[in-house]
Coordinates of C-alpha atoms in Angstrom, one line a residue:
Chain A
X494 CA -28.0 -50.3 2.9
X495 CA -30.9 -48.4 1.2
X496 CA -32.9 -50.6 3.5
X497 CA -31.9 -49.6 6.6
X498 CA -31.9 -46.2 5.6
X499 CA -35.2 -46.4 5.0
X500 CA -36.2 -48.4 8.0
X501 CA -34.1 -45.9 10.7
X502 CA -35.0 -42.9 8.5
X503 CA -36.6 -41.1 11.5
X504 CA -33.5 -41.2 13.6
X505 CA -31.0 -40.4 10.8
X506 CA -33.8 -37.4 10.3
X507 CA -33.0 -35.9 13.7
X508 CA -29.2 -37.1 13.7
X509 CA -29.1 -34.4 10.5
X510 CA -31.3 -32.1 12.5
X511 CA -28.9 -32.0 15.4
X512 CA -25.7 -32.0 13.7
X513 CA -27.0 -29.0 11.6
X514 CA -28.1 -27.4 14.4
X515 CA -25.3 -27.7 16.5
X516 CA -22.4 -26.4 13.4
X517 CA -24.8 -23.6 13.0
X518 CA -25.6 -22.5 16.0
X519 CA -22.3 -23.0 17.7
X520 CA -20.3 -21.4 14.7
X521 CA -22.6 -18.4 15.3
X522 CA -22.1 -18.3 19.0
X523 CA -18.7 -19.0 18.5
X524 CA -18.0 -16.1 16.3
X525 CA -19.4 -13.8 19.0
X526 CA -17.3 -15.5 21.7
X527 CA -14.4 -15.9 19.8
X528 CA -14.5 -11.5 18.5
X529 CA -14.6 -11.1 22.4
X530 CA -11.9 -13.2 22.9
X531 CA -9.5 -11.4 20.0
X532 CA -10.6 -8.2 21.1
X533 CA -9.2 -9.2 24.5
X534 CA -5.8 -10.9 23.1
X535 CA -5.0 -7.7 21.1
X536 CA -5.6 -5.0 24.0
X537 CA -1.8 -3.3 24.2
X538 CA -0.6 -1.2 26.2
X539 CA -0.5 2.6 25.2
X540 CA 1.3 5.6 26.4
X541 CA -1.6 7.3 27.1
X542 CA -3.2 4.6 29.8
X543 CA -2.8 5.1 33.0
X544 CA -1.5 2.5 35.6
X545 CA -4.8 0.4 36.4
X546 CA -5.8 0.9 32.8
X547 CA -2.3 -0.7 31.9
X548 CA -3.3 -3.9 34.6
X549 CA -6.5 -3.9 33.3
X550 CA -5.2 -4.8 29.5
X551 CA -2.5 -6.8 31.1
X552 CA -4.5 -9.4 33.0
X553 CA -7.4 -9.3 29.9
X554 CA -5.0 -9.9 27.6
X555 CA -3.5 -13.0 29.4
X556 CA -7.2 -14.3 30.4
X557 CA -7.8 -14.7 26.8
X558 CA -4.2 -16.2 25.9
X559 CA -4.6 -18.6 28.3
X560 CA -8.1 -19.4 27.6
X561 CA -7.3 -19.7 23.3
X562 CA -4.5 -22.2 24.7
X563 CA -6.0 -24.4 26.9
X564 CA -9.2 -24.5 24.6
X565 CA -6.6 -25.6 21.3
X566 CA -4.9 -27.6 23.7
X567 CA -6.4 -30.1 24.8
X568 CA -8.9 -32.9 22.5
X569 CA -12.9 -31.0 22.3
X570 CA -13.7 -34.7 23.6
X571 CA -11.9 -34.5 26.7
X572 CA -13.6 -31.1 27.2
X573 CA -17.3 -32.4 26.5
X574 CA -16.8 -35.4 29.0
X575 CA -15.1 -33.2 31.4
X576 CA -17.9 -30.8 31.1
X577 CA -20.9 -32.8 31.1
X578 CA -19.9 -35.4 33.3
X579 CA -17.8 -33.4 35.9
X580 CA -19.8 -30.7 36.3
X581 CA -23.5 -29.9 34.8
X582 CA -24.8 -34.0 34.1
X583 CA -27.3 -33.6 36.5
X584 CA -29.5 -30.3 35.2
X585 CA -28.5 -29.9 31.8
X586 CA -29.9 -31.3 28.5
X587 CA -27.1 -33.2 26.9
X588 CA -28.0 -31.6 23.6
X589 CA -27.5 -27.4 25.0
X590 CA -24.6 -28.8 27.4
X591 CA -23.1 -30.1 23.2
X592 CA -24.3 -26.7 22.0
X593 CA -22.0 -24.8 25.0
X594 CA -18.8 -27.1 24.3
X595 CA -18.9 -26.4 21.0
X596 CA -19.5 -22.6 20.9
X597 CA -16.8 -22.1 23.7
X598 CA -14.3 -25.0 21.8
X599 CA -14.8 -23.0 18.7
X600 CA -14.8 -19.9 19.6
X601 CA -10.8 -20.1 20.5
X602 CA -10.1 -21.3 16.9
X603 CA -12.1 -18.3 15.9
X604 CA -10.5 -15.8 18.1
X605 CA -7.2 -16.6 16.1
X606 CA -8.8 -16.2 12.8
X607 CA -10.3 -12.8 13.6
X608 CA -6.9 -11.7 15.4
X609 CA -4.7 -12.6 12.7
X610 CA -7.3 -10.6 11.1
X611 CA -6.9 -7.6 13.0
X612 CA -3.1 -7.7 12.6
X613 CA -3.0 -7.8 9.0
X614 CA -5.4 -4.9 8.6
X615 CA -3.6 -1.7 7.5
X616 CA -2.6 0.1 10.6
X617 CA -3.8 3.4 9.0
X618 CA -7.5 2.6 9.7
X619 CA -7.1 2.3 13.4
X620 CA -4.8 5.6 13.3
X621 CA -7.4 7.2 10.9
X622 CA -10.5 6.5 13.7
X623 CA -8.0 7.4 16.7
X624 CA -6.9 10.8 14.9
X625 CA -10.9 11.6 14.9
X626 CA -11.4 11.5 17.9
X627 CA -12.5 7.5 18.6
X628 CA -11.5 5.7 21.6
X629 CA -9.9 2.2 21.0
X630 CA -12.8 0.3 21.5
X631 CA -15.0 2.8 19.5
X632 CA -12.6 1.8 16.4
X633 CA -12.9 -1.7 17.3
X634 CA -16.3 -2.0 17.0
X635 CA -17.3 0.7 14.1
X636 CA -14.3 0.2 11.9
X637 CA -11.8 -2.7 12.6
X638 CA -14.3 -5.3 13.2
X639 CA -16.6 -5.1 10.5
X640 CA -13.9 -5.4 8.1
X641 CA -11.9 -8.0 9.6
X642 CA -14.7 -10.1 9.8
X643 CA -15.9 -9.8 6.2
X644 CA -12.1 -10.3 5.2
X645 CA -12.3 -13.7 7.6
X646 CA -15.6 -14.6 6.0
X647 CA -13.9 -18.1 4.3
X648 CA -12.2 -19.1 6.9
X649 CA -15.3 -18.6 9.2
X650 CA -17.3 -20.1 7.4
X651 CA -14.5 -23.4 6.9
X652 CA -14.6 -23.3 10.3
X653 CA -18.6 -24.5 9.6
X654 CA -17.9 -27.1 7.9
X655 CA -14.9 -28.3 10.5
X656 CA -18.3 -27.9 13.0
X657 CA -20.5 -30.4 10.8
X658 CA -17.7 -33.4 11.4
X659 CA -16.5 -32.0 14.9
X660 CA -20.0 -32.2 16.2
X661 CA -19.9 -36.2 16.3
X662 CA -17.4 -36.4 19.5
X663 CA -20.4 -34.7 21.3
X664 CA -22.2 -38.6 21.3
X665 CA -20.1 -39.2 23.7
X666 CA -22.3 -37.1 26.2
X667 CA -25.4 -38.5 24.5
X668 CA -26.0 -35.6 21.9
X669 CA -28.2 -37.5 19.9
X670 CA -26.3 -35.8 16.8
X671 CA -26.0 -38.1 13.3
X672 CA -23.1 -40.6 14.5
X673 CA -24.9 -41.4 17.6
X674 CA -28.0 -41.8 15.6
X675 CA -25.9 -44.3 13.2
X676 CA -25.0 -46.2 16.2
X677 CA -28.0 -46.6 17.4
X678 CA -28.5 -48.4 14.4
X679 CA -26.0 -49.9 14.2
X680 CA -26.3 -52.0 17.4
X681 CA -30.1 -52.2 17.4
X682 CA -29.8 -53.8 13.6
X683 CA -26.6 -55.3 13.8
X684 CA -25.4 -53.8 10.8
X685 CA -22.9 -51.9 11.6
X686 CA -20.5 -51.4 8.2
X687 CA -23.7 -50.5 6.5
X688 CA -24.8 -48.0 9.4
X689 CA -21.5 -46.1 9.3
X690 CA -20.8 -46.3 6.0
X691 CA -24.4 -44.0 6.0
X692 CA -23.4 -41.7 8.3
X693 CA -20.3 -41.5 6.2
X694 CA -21.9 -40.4 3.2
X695 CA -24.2 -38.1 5.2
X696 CA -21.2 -36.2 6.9
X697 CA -20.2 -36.0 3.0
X698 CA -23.2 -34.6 1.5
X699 CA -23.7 -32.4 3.8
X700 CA -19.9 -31.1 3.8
X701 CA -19.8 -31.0 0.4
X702 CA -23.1 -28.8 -0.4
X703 CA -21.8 -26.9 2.2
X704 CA -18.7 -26.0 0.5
X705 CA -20.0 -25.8 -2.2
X706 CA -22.1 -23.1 -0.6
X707 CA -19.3 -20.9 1.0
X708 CA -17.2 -20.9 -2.6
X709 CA -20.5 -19.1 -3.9
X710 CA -20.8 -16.4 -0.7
X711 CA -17.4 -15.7 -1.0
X712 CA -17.1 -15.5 -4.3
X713 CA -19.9 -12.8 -4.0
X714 CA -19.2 -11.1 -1.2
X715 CA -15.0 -10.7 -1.6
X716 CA -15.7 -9.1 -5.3
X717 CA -14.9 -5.3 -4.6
X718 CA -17.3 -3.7 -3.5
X719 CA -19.5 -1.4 -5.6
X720 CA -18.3 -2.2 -8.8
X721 CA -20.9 -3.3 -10.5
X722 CA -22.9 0.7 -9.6
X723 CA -22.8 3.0 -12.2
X724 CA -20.2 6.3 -11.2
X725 CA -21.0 9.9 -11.2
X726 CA -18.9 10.9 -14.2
X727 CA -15.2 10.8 -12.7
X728 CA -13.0 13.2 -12.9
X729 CA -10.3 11.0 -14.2
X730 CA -12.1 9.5 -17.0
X731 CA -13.2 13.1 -17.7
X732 CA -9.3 14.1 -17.9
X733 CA -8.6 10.5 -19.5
X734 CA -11.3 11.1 -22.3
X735 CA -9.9 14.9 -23.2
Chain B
X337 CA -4.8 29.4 21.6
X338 CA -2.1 28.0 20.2
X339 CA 0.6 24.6 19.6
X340 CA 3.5 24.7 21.7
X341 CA 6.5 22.2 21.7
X342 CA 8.8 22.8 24.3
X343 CA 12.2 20.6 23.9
X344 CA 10.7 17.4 22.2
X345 CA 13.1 14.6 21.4
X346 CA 11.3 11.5 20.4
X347 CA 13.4 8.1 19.7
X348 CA 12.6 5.0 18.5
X349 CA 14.9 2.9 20.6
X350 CA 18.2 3.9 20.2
X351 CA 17.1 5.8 17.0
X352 CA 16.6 8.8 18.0
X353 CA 14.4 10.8 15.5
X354 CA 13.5 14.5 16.8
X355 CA 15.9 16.7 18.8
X356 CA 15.7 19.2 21.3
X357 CA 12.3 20.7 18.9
X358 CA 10.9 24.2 20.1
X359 CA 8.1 25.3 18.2
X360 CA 5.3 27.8 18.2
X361 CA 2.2 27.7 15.9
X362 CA -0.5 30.5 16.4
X363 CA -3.9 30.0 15.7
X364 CA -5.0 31.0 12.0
X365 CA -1.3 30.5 11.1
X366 CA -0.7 27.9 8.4
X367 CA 2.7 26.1 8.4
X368 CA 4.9 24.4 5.9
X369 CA 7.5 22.0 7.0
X370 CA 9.8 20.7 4.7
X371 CA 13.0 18.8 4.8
X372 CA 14.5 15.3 3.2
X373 CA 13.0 11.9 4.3
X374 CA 13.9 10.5 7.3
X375 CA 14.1 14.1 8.8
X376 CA 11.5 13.8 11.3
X377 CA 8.8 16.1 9.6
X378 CA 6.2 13.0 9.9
X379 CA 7.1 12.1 13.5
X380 CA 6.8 15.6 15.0
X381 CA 3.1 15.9 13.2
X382 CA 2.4 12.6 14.9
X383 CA 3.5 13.9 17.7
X384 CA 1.3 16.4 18.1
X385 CA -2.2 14.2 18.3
X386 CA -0.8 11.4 20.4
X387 CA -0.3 9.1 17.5
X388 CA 3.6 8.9 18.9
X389 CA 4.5 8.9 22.8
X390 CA 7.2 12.0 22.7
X391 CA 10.3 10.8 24.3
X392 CA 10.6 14.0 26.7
X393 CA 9.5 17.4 26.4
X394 CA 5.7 19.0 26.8
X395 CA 3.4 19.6 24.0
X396 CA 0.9 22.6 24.6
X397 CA -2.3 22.2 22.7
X398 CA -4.0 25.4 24.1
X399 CA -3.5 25.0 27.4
X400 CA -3.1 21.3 28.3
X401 CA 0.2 19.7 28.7
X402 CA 0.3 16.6 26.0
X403 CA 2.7 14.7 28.2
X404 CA 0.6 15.0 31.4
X405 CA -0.6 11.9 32.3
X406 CA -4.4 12.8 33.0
X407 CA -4.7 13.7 29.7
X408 CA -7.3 11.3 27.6
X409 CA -5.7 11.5 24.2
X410 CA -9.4 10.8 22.2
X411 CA -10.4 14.2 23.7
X412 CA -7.0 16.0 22.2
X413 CA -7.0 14.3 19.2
X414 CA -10.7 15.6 18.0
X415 CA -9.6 19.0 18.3
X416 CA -6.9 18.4 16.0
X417 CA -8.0 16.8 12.0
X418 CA -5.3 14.6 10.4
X419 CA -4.9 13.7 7.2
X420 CA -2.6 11.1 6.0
X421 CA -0.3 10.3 3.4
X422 CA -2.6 7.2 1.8
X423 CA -6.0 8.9 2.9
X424 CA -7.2 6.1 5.7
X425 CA -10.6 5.9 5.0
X426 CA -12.6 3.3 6.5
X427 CA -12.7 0.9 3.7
X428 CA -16.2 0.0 5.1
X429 CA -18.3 2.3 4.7
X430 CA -19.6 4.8 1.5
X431 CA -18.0 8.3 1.7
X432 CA -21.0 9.9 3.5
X433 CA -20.6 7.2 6.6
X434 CA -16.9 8.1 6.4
X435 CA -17.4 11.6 7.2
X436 CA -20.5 11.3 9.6
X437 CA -19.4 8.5 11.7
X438 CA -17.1 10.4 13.7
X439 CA -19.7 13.3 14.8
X440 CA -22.2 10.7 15.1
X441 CA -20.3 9.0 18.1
X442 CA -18.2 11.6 19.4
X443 CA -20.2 14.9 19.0
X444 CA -23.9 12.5 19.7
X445 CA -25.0 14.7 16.1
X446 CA -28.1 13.3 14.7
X447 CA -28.1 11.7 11.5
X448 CA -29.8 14.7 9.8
X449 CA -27.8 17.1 11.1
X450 CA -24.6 14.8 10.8
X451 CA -25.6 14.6 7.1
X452 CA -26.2 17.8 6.3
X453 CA -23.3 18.7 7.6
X454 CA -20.8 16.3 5.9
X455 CA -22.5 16.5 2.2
X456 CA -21.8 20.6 2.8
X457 CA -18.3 20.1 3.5
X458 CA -18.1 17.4 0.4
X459 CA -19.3 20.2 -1.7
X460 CA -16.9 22.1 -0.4
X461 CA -14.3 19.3 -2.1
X462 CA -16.2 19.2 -4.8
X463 CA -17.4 15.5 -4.1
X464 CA -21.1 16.1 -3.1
X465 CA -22.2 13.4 -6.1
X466 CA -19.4 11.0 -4.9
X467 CA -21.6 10.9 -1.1
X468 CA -22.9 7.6 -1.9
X469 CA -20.1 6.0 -3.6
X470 CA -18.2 3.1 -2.1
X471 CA -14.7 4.6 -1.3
X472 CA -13.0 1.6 -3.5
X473 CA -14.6 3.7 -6.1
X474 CA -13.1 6.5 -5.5
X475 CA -9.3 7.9 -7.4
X476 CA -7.1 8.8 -4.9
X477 CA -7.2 12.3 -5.3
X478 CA -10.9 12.3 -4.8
X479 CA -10.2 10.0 -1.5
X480 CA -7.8 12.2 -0.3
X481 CA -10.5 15.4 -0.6
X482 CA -12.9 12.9 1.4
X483 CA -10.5 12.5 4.0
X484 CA -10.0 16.0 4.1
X485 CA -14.0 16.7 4.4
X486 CA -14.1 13.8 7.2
X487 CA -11.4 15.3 9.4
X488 CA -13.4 18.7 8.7
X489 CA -16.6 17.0 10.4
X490 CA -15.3 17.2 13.8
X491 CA -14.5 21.3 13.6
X492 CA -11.4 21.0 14.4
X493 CA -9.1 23.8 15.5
X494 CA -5.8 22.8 13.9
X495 CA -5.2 20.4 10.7
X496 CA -2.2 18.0 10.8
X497 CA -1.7 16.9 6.8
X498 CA 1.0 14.4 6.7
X499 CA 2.3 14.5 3.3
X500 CA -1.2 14.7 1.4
X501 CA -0.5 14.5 -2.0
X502 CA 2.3 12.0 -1.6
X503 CA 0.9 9.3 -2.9
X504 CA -0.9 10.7 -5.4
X505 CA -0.6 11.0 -9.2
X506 CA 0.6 14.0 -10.6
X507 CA -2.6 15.6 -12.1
X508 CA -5.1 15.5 -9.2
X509 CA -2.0 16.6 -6.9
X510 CA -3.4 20.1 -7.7
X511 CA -7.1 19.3 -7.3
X512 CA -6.1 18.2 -3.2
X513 CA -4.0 21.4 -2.9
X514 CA -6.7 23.7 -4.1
X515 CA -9.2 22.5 -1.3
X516 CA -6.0 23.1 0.9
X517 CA -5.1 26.4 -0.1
X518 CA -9.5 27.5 -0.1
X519 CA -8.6 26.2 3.5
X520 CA -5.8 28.3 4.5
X521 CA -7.5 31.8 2.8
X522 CA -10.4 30.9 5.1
X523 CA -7.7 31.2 8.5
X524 CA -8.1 27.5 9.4
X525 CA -4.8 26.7 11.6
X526 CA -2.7 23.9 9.3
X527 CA 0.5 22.4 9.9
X528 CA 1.2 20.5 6.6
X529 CA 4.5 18.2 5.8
X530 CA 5.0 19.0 2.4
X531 CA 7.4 18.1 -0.7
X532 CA 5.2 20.7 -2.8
X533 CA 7.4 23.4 -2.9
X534 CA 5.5 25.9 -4.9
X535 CA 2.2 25.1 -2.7
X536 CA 4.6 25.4 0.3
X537 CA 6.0 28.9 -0.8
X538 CA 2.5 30.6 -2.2
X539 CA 0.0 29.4 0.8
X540 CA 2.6 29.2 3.9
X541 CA 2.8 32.3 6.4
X542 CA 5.7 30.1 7.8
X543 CA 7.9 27.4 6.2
X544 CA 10.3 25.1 8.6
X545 CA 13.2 23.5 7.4
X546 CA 14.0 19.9 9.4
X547 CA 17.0 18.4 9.1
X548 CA 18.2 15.3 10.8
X549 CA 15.3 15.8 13.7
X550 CA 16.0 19.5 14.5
X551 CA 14.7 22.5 12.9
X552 CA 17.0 24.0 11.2
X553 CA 16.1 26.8 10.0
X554 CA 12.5 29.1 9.6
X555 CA 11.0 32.3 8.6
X556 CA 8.6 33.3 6.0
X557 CA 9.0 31.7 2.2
X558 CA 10.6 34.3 0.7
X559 CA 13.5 33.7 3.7
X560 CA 13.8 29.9 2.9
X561 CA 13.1 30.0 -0.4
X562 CA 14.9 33.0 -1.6
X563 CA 17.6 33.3 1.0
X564 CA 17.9 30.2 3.0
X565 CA 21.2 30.5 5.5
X566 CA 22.0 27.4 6.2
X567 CA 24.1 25.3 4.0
X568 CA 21.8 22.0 4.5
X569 CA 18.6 24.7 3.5
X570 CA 20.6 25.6 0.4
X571 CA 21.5 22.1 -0.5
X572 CA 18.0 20.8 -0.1
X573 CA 16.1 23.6 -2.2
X574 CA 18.7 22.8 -5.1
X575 CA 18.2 19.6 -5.1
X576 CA 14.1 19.3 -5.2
X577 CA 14.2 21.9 -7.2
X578 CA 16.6 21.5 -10.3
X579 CA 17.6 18.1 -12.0
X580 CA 20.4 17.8 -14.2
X581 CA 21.9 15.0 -15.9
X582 CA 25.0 14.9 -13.9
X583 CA 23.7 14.0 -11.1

């Protein structure tokens, strides 16, 4: 097995390079798609709007519900081949056509995470930005998101990892990501336990380092913040200490 | 320039919460409202920024009708500082962004001038050497002078305080209603929900009594306090007031 490692090392090289490439990039572009998206599922309807502000939320709201369910609905294969072979095999790359499918399939997983996110922040943040004077999407944007996201930091970052072993249904449109490189190896050398069982160990690896990675940034970044700075002499240790 | 509240009712489905409320608040006049939970003291403070639709009535804030439809609440509200019950500050930022954030965006302040502004009006809390702290850092009676300094940043000309020193612990109650009090000697216009009777009875020019989502009874301190005419008023005072065991 070492063997054929060895001998199809160049194309497992750029099977890595692709897969990585295409978690990473399309979690990031899926993040910004998918805060789009949950900014659009949570508009709601105030008092305050008036009528063709109302329709405006309305039919935004329901662009984005049925966009999150057709998206979670249906298999990302189903999507890539419908995609790539329906509409855009003739002028784009297979490897940015994989990029787009990815970003847009996970960017409705992601617009979940960040909306549940946005429900379960305290409501007194939003009322505290409103009372100042902010307009909705002022708060959004300067208060509600920045938070949310650093509260969904794990789970966007699992969604990462979900990317790295996603990714390989995109060799069905000829993304030359890591399982089409191991198949290509597989059929050219005729061993094919030995080819997959290397892409299975590389899907592993690179999960696991990954993981392993995400445990550490979020053990970091969900300690509270500050703590470690040393305080101005407080008034309650002051009052604690007399 | 003043608040008007012309015949509010506000319900919450069938639960309805304010009655028929008529109400008058001048400027530089600071009001007390008291009364037992559930009363409606909270609702008809949120009320007056928009933060609750009013059921019927109108809502004068100067000149412009609350109710009217035209009206852009995020204009409204600016002109009128809230501070909550459990503080609301913006978990992410230090306590300087807190309080220039809003004048940044809304008033288009420069940073400097934003700056300057907000650590003068921590000072005025007495949290200038807090400006760079992380709020998590904060005790909540410090937060809740923060959040009084931020509401301060937009120049507001009325203060909403929902219950300020609800939530806090007994000995920084009286660092929050210091600030408060420096506040109302200065002629700032403040309608504050209160269970702080004293602060209520020393700082208020008016104290209203709400009971069951009407106001019940109002006049000056010494009217409620000291001779209160209504049997609910009487009831109430007694019972904040005095604790015995056989109760």
């Amino acid at each position: 097995m070492w063997d054929l490692f060895i001998d199809y090392l160049p194309l497992f090289i750029e099977g890595i390079k692709v897969t990585l490439f295409l978690a990473i990039a399309g979690t990031f572009f899926g993040v910004l798609i998918g805060a789009i998206l949950a900014f659009m599922r949570t508009q709601t309807v105030h008092f305050t709007d008036g009528v063709i502000v109302k329709v405006i939320k309305t039919v935004i709201r329901w662009i984005a519900v049925i966009y999150i369910d057709i998206i979670r609905g249906t298999p990302m294969i189903v999507q890539a081949s419908l995609f790539y072979y329906g509409l855009v095999s003739g002028f784009m790359p297979p490897l940015i056509a994989g990029l787009v499918i990815i970003s847009f399939n996970t960017a409705a997983y992601i617009a979940e995470i960040i909306r549940s996110g946005i429900n379960a922040l305290d409501s007194g943040q939003m009322e505290a930005a409103k009372s100042l004077g902010l307009t909705e999407g002022q708060a959004m944007i300067h208060v509600i998101l920045p938070q949310v996201m650093k509260n969904s930091l794990p789970a966007l970052l699992n969604e990462l990892i979900v990317n790295v072993k996603d990714s390989a249904v995109l060799s069905v449109i000829q993304v030359t990501e890591l399982f089409y490189s191991s198949k290509s190896a597989a059929s050219s050398s005729y061993q094919v336990l030995e080819s997959y069982m290397i892409a299975a160990i590389i899907y592993l690896i690179l999960t696991l380092i990954l993981s392993r990675g995400v445990s550490y940034i979020v053990n970091r970044t969900t300690k509270k913040p500050g703590r470690q700075v040393t305080l101005p002499v407080s008034q309650t240790v002051e009052e604690a200490g007399v | 320039m003043s608040i008007r509240v012309k015949n509010l009712t506000k319900s919450f489905g069938e639960h309805r919460v304010l009655t028929g409320i008529d109400l008058e608040i001048q400027k530089g006049e600071v009001v007390c409202i008291i009364g037992a939970s559930g009363s409606g003291k909270s609702t008809l403070l949120r009320c007056l920024n928009l933060l609750e639709q009013p059921s019927s009535g109108d809502i004068y804030i100067d000149d412009e009708n609350l109710t009217d439809q035209s009206i852009q609440p995020e204009k409204i509200r600016k002109r009128l500082g809230m501070v909550f019950q459990h503080f609301n500050l913006f978990d992410n930022l230090n306590v300087l962004d807190n309080c220039t954030m809003a004048p940044k965006l809304i008033h288009k302040e420069n940073k400097e001038v934003a700056e300057a502004r907000a650590l003068d009006l921590l000072k005025k809390v007495g949290l200038e050497a807090f400006s760079q702290q992380h709020v998590a850092n904060l005790s909540g009676g410090q937060k809740q002078r923060v959040a009084i300094a931020r509401a301060l940043t937009m120049n507001p000309d009325y203060m909403l305080f929902d219950e300020p020193t609800s939530a806090l612990d007994p000995e920084v109650v009286g660092d929050v209603l210091n600030v408060m009090r420096d506040l109302a000697q200065e002629g700032l216009t403040m309608v504050i929900v209160t269970h702080e009777m004293q602060f209520a009875r020393h700082v208020a020019d008016r104290v209203l009594f709400m009971d069951g989502g009407k106001i019940l009874e109002q006049g000056t301190p010494e009217q409620i306090f000291e001779h209160p005419q209504q049997q609910r008023t009487k009831e109430f005072l007694r019972r904040v007031t005095t604790w015995t065991d056989a109760n």
